[in-house]
């Protein structure tokens, strides 16, 4: 027997979730959120939560990085029904791009139309400081990889998807107005797991990047191709290498994430309320 196709895996996971939660319940989900490093505490504010560990959903990959949770939590925020992925898997752990986007593709396949992708990132733009929130206007996919490579699967979008507006303008305007002094900018997604060298950060700045991280771009590409409305938000946990005079550490990223969680929770909570 040949191995399952990516579409079969997504359909299998979607059917399992539909059986568990019901079509009616899922039809009421207005937004799916992917919670990045140190940001998973947002899922704790959900009312009437239904938490399903990634390990329970057939064919979903299991996150391995400390600080990244591992469940999908459905529930209410200010009256809006949302689905939160309290973690993600990364290419630097050895996952393939199609595996890294399988959870979001499943949620899109279930009919969810709007997505907010969050991440921790290093600040590059002048004037950025640790603790800032940045609404993504666009991205640079610097991974050299794509979740769309392979035999064309029409259920995942066109063969040659347009990427002129990966981050929906109405959604990002709404998101940017949900807090005070939010930054906006372009996110560069790299493979990791090492942080960048100062020379790489200088290069990224020249290319137009305002922040740098190790996630998000493939999810945004896969969801855009599937016709979803996508918004993205980075928590600037540190200044990128060379801009920061100190060596970078994952612990710093997680700590800043925890401290800034309240600000992010406020902004995202307001964003959810407005989608009700
Ligand atoms: N570089 C890449 N990824 C990151 C950083 C960084 O400086 N900070 C948090 N995630």
Tab-separated table of C-alpha atoms and ligand atoms in Angstrom:
chain	number	residue	atom	x	y	z
A	1	UNK	CA	0.000	0.000	0.000
A	2	UNK	CA	1.376	3.458	-0.876
A	3	UNK	CA	1.896	6.087	1.849
A	4	UNK	CA	-0.974	8.508	2.548
A	5	UNK	CA	-0.909	11.747	0.595
A	6	UNK	CA	-0.699	15.061	2.424
A	7	UNK	CA	-4.353	15.748	1.562
A	8	UNK	CA	-5.423	12.375	2.994
A	9	UNK	CA	-3.578	13.162	6.244
A	10	UNK	CA	-5.231	16.587	6.490
A	11	UNK	CA	-8.653	15.088	5.700
A	12	UNK	CA	-8.145	12.332	8.257
A	13	UNK	CA	-7.240	14.820	10.998
A	14	UNK	CA	-10.138	17.102	9.985
A	15	UNK	CA	-12.645	14.239	10.078
A	16	UNK	CA	-11.388	13.210	13.523
A	17	UNK	CA	-11.830	16.782	14.849
A	18	UNK	CA	-15.271	17.084	13.226
A	19	UNK	CA	-16.381	13.840	14.874
A	20	UNK	CA	-15.060	15.052	18.204
A	21	UNK	CA	-16.475	18.605	18.127
A	22	UNK	CA	-19.379	18.531	15.602
A	23	UNK	CA	-19.805	20.442	12.360
A	24	UNK	CA	-22.041	23.045	14.050
A	25	UNK	CA	-19.459	23.828	16.730
A	26	UNK	CA	-16.682	24.197	14.159
A	27	UNK	CA	-18.843	26.409	11.933
A	28	UNK	CA	-18.861	28.942	14.795
A	29	UNK	CA	-15.057	29.257	14.991
A	30	UNK	CA	-14.238	32.781	13.757
A	31	UNK	CA	-10.468	32.767	14.113
A	32	UNK	CA	-7.582	30.346	14.561
A	33	UNK	CA	-4.461	31.496	16.361
A	34	UNK	CA	-1.000	29.999	16.320
A	35	UNK	CA	0.766	30.904	19.552
A	36	UNK	CA	4.540	31.288	19.285
A	37	UNK	CA	7.362	30.903	21.824
A	38	UNK	CA	6.334	32.032	25.293
A	39	UNK	CA	2.900	33.172	24.076
A	40	UNK	CA	0.833	30.068	24.747
A	41	UNK	CA	-0.594	31.521	27.979
A	42	UNK	CA	-3.161	33.296	25.792
A	43	UNK	CA	-4.990	29.967	25.565
A	44	UNK	CA	-5.477	30.122	29.356
A	45	UNK	CA	-7.913	33.053	29.043
A	46	UNK	CA	-10.354	31.057	26.900
A	47	UNK	CA	-13.807	30.440	28.384
A	48	UNK	CA	-15.400	26.984	28.067
A	49	UNK	CA	-12.110	25.540	26.792
A	50	UNK	CA	-11.925	22.230	24.983
A	51	UNK	CA	-8.276	21.182	24.931
A	52	UNK	CA	-7.060	18.450	22.611
A	53	UNK	CA	-3.364	17.464	22.780
A	54	UNK	CA	-1.658	17.310	19.375
A	55	UNK	CA	-0.857	13.681	20.231
A	56	UNK	CA	-4.576	12.808	20.123
A	57	UNK	CA	-5.156	14.153	16.596
A	58	UNK	CA	-4.203	11.540	14.023
A	59	UNK	CA	-1.231	12.491	11.848
A	60	UNK	CA	-0.541	15.820	13.568
A	61	UNK	CA	3.179	16.327	14.338
A	62	UNK	CA	4.163	16.781	17.962
A	63	UNK	CA	6.172	19.912	19.024
A	64	UNK	CA	9.468	19.200	20.799
A	65	UNK	CA	10.779	22.667	21.790
A	66	UNK	CA	10.560	23.890	25.362
A	67	UNK	CA	8.221	26.888	25.597
A	68	UNK	CA	6.058	25.588	22.742
A	69	UNK	CA	2.935	23.867	24.032
A	70	UNK	CA	1.283	21.076	22.232
A	71	UNK	CA	-2.469	21.236	21.958
A	72	UNK	CA	-5.328	22.800	20.110
A	73	UNK	CA	-7.656	24.641	22.466
A	74	UNK	CA	-11.120	25.700	21.328
A	75	UNK	CA	-13.056	28.237	23.397
A	76	UNK	CA	-14.458	31.749	23.719
A	77	UNK	CA	-12.632	35.078	23.941
A	78	UNK	CA	-14.954	38.040	24.566
A	79	UNK	CA	-17.784	36.061	23.007
A	80	UNK	CA	-15.831	35.018	19.897
A	81	UNK	CA	-15.196	31.319	19.345
A	82	UNK	CA	-11.543	30.688	18.497
A	83	UNK	CA	-9.128	27.805	18.060
A	84	UNK	CA	-5.620	28.207	19.509
A	85	UNK	CA	-2.681	26.066	18.501
A	86	UNK	CA	-0.506	26.345	21.603
A	87	UNK	CA	2.673	25.534	19.739
A	88	UNK	CA	4.027	24.649	16.348
A	89	UNK	CA	6.685	22.441	14.839
A	90	UNK	CA	9.730	23.926	13.125
A	91	UNK	CA	11.917	22.908	10.219
A	92	UNK	CA	14.999	23.115	12.447
A	93	UNK	CA	13.646	20.142	14.408
A	94	UNK	CA	13.817	18.117	11.213
A	95	UNK	CA	10.189	18.462	10.112
A	96	UNK	CA	9.335	18.912	6.460
A	97	UNK	CA	7.482	22.089	5.360
A	98	UNK	CA	4.282	20.085	4.670
A	99	UNK	CA	4.415	18.694	8.221
A	100	UNK	CA	5.022	22.161	9.661
A	101	UNK	CA	1.792	23.459	8.066
A	102	UNK	CA	-0.394	20.371	8.561
A	103	UNK	CA	-2.234	21.710	11.633
A	104	UNK	CA	-3.159	25.048	10.052
A	105	UNK	CA	-4.139	23.333	6.798
A	106	UNK	CA	-6.425	21.043	8.815
A	107	UNK	CA	-8.129	24.018	10.485
A	108	UNK	CA	-8.521	25.762	7.135
A	109	UNK	CA	-9.917	22.537	5.658
A	110	UNK	CA	-12.488	22.555	8.470
A	111	UNK	CA	-13.704	25.914	7.173
A	112	UNK	CA	-11.962	28.410	9.453
A	113	UNK	CA	-11.442	31.555	7.380
A	114	UNK	CA	-9.256	33.843	9.502
A	115	UNK	CA	-5.890	33.119	11.082
A	116	UNK	CA	-3.574	35.049	13.380
A	117	UNK	CA	-0.015	33.730	13.338
A	118	UNK	CA	2.115	34.887	16.262
A	119	UNK	CA	5.808	34.410	16.851
A	120	UNK	CA	8.807	35.583	18.813
A	121	UNK	CA	11.288	37.531	16.741
A	122	UNK	CA	14.492	39.513	16.923
A	123	UNK	CA	14.102	43.237	16.210
A	124	UNK	CA	16.055	44.706	13.298
A	125	UNK	CA	14.350	48.014	12.442
A	126	UNK	CA	15.619	51.230	14.018
A	127	UNK	CA	13.582	52.117	17.061
A	128	UNK	CA	12.484	48.567	17.906
A	129	UNK	CA	12.897	47.427	21.519
A	130	UNK	CA	12.400	44.156	23.381
A	131	UNK	CA	8.727	43.864	24.333
A	132	UNK	CA	7.425	45.614	21.197
A	133	UNK	CA	4.625	44.033	19.174
A	134	UNK	CA	4.889	44.160	15.374
A	135	UNK	CA	2.006	43.555	12.974
A	136	UNK	CA	3.339	41.827	9.857
A	137	UNK	CA	2.865	43.717	6.608
A	138	UNK	CA	4.749	41.120	4.542
A	139	UNK	CA	7.487	38.525	4.839
A	140	UNK	CA	10.737	37.332	3.314
A	141	UNK	CA	10.811	33.550	3.035
A	142	UNK	CA	14.538	32.967	3.554
A	143	UNK	CA	14.255	29.225	4.236
A	144	UNK	CA	14.868	28.185	0.639
A	145	UNK	CA	11.902	25.842	1.102
A	146	UNK	CA	8.166	25.926	0.581
A	147	UNK	CA	5.178	23.874	1.761
A	148	UNK	CA	3.812	24.120	-1.802
A	149	UNK	CA	6.564	22.083	-3.475
A	150	UNK	CA	5.497	18.705	-4.874
A	151	UNK	CA	2.671	17.314	-6.970
A	152	UNK	CA	-0.032	19.947	-7.281
A	153	UNK	CA	-2.915	19.386	-4.878
A	154	UNK	CA	-5.855	21.631	-5.921
A	155	UNK	CA	-7.418	21.373	-2.436
A	156	UNK	CA	-4.372	23.267	-1.144
A	157	UNK	CA	-4.715	26.081	-3.681
A	158	UNK	CA	-3.547	27.024	-7.172
A	159	UNK	CA	-0.283	25.719	-8.643
A	160	UNK	CA	1.135	29.257	-8.710
A	161	UNK	CA	-0.524	31.180	-5.855
A	162	UNK	CA	-0.504	34.969	-5.899
A	163	UNK	CA	1.337	36.375	-2.878
A	164	UNK	CA	0.675	40.091	-3.357
A	165	UNK	CA	-1.341	40.260	-0.133
A	166	UNK	CA	-0.384	37.313	2.052
A	167	UNK	CA	-1.228	39.362	5.163
A	168	UNK	CA	-4.759	40.663	4.629
A	169	UNK	CA	-4.846	44.446	4.670
A	170	UNK	CA	-8.218	44.746	6.471
A	171	UNK	CA	-7.125	42.254	9.140
A	172	UNK	CA	-3.786	43.902	9.751
A	173	UNK	CA	-5.349	47.350	9.976
A	174	UNK	CA	-7.816	45.995	12.525
A	175	UNK	CA	-5.044	44.272	14.470
A	176	UNK	CA	-2.821	47.378	14.444
A	177	UNK	CA	-5.658	49.419	15.940
A	178	UNK	CA	-6.196	46.965	18.816
A	179	UNK	CA	-3.373	48.404	20.915
A	180	UNK	CA	-1.318	51.522	21.329
A	181	UNK	CA	2.107	51.981	19.746
A	182	UNK	CA	2.128	48.716	17.819
A	183	UNK	CA	4.859	48.581	15.194
A	184	UNK	CA	4.351	47.304	11.677
A	185	UNK	CA	6.934	45.658	9.469
A	186	UNK	CA	8.327	42.885	7.348
A	187	UNK	CA	9.258	39.538	8.963
A	188	UNK	CA	12.171	37.482	7.653
A	189	UNK	CA	11.688	33.746	8.245
A	190	UNK	CA	14.943	31.765	8.452
A	191	UNK	CA	15.583	28.074	9.067
A	192	UNK	CA	17.459	28.403	12.382
A	193	UNK	CA	18.172	26.848	14.820
A	194	UNK	CA	21.193	29.099	15.279
A	195	UNK	CA	20.466	32.755	15.735
A	196	UNK	CA	21.862	34.961	12.962
A	197	UNK	CA	25.336	36.376	12.684
A	198	UNK	CA	25.641	40.186	12.805
A	199	UNK	CA	26.528	40.114	9.075
A	200	UNK	CA	23.313	38.190	8.324
A	201	UNK	CA	21.310	40.726	10.307
A	202	UNK	CA	22.913	43.579	8.326
A	203	UNK	CA	22.010	41.715	5.117
A	204	UNK	CA	18.413	41.210	6.259
A	205	UNK	CA	18.110	44.908	7.105
A	206	UNK	CA	19.357	45.817	3.612
A	207	UNK	CA	16.767	43.447	2.141
A	208	UNK	CA	13.962	45.220	3.976
A	209	UNK	CA	13.422	43.002	7.011
A	210	UNK	CA	12.241	44.662	10.231
A	211	UNK	CA	12.302	41.499	12.357
A	212	UNK	CA	13.697	37.980	12.075
A	213	UNK	CA	12.481	34.612	13.309
A	214	UNK	CA	12.294	30.901	12.565
A	215	UNK	CA	8.631	30.262	11.813
A	216	UNK	CA	5.395	31.671	10.363
A	217	UNK	CA	6.300	32.138	6.682
A	218	UNK	CA	5.344	28.608	5.567
A	219	UNK	CA	2.072	28.696	7.510
A	220	UNK	CA	1.243	32.058	5.928
A	221	UNK	CA	2.090	30.752	2.449
A	222	UNK	CA	-0.003	27.578	2.841
A	223	UNK	CA	-2.997	29.480	4.268
A	224	UNK	CA	-2.806	32.231	1.652
A	225	UNK	CA	-2.813	29.587	-1.081
A	226	UNK	CA	-5.921	28.034	0.523
A	227	UNK	CA	-7.708	31.394	0.386
A	228	UNK	CA	-7.600	32.176	4.108
A	229	UNK	CA	-7.331	35.700	5.499
A	230	UNK	CA	-4.058	35.833	7.403
A	231	UNK	CA	-2.715	38.249	9.986
A	232	UNK	CA	0.652	37.980	11.698
A	233	UNK	CA	2.110	39.443	14.852
A	234	UNK	CA	5.661	39.272	16.219
A	235	UNK	CA	6.640	39.799	19.803
A	236	UNK	CA	10.088	41.367	19.665
A	237	UNK	CA	11.820	39.371	22.406
A	238	UNK	CA	15.310	40.739	21.750
A	239	UNK	CA	17.251	42.954	19.403
A	240	UNK	CA	18.796	40.838	16.644
A	241	UNK	CA	22.465	39.799	16.787
A	242	UNK	CA	24.899	42.665	16.364
A	243	UNK	CA	22.193	45.230	17.200
A	244	UNK	CA	22.044	43.691	20.656
A	245	UNK	CA	25.429	43.943	22.364
A	246	UNK	CA	24.652	40.805	24.378
A	247	UNK	CA	24.761	37.186	23.203
A	248	UNK	CA	21.258	35.860	22.413
A	249	UNK	CA	19.657	33.087	24.426
A	250	UNK	CA	16.476	31.049	24.114
A	251	UNK	CA	15.857	31.650	27.831
A	252	UNK	CA	15.752	35.420	27.155
A	253	UNK	CA	13.254	34.816	24.355
A	254	UNK	CA	10.994	32.781	26.653
A	255	UNK	CA	11.345	35.237	29.573
A	256	UNK	CA	10.457	38.275	27.444
A	257	UNK	CA	7.572	36.288	26.003
A	258	UNK	CA	6.222	35.707	29.492
A	259	UNK	CA	6.620	39.369	30.517
A	260	UNK	CA	5.012	40.724	27.356
A	261	UNK	CA	2.237	38.137	27.368
A	262	UNK	CA	-0.131	40.547	29.120
A	263	UNK	CA	0.259	43.187	26.385
A	264	UNK	CA	-0.192	40.600	23.695
A	265	UNK	CA	-3.187	39.066	25.423
A	266	UNK	CA	-4.821	42.503	25.547
A	267	UNK	CA	-4.250	43.196	21.843
A	268	UNK	CA	-5.286	39.731	20.690
A	269	UNK	CA	-8.277	39.710	23.032
A	270	UNK	CA	-9.521	42.986	21.552
A	271	UNK	CA	-8.917	41.647	18.034
A	272	UNK	CA	-11.040	38.593	18.837
A	273	UNK	CA	-13.786	40.736	20.369
A	274	UNK	CA	-14.035	42.771	17.163
A	275	UNK	CA	-14.451	39.595	15.103
A	276	UNK	CA	-17.536	38.532	17.092
B	1	LIG	N1	16.477	35.522	15.571
B	1	LIG	C1	15.739	34.484	15.124
B	1	LIG	N2	14.676	34.020	15.768
B	1	LIG	C2	14.329	34.626	16.919
B	1	LIG	C3	15.050	35.706	17.443
B	1	LIG	C4	16.190	36.176	16.720
B	1	LIG	O1	16.886	37.123	17.131
B	1	LIG	N3	14.435	36.072	18.596
B	1	LIG	C5	13.375	35.243	18.746
B	1	LIG	N4	13.303	34.360	17.741
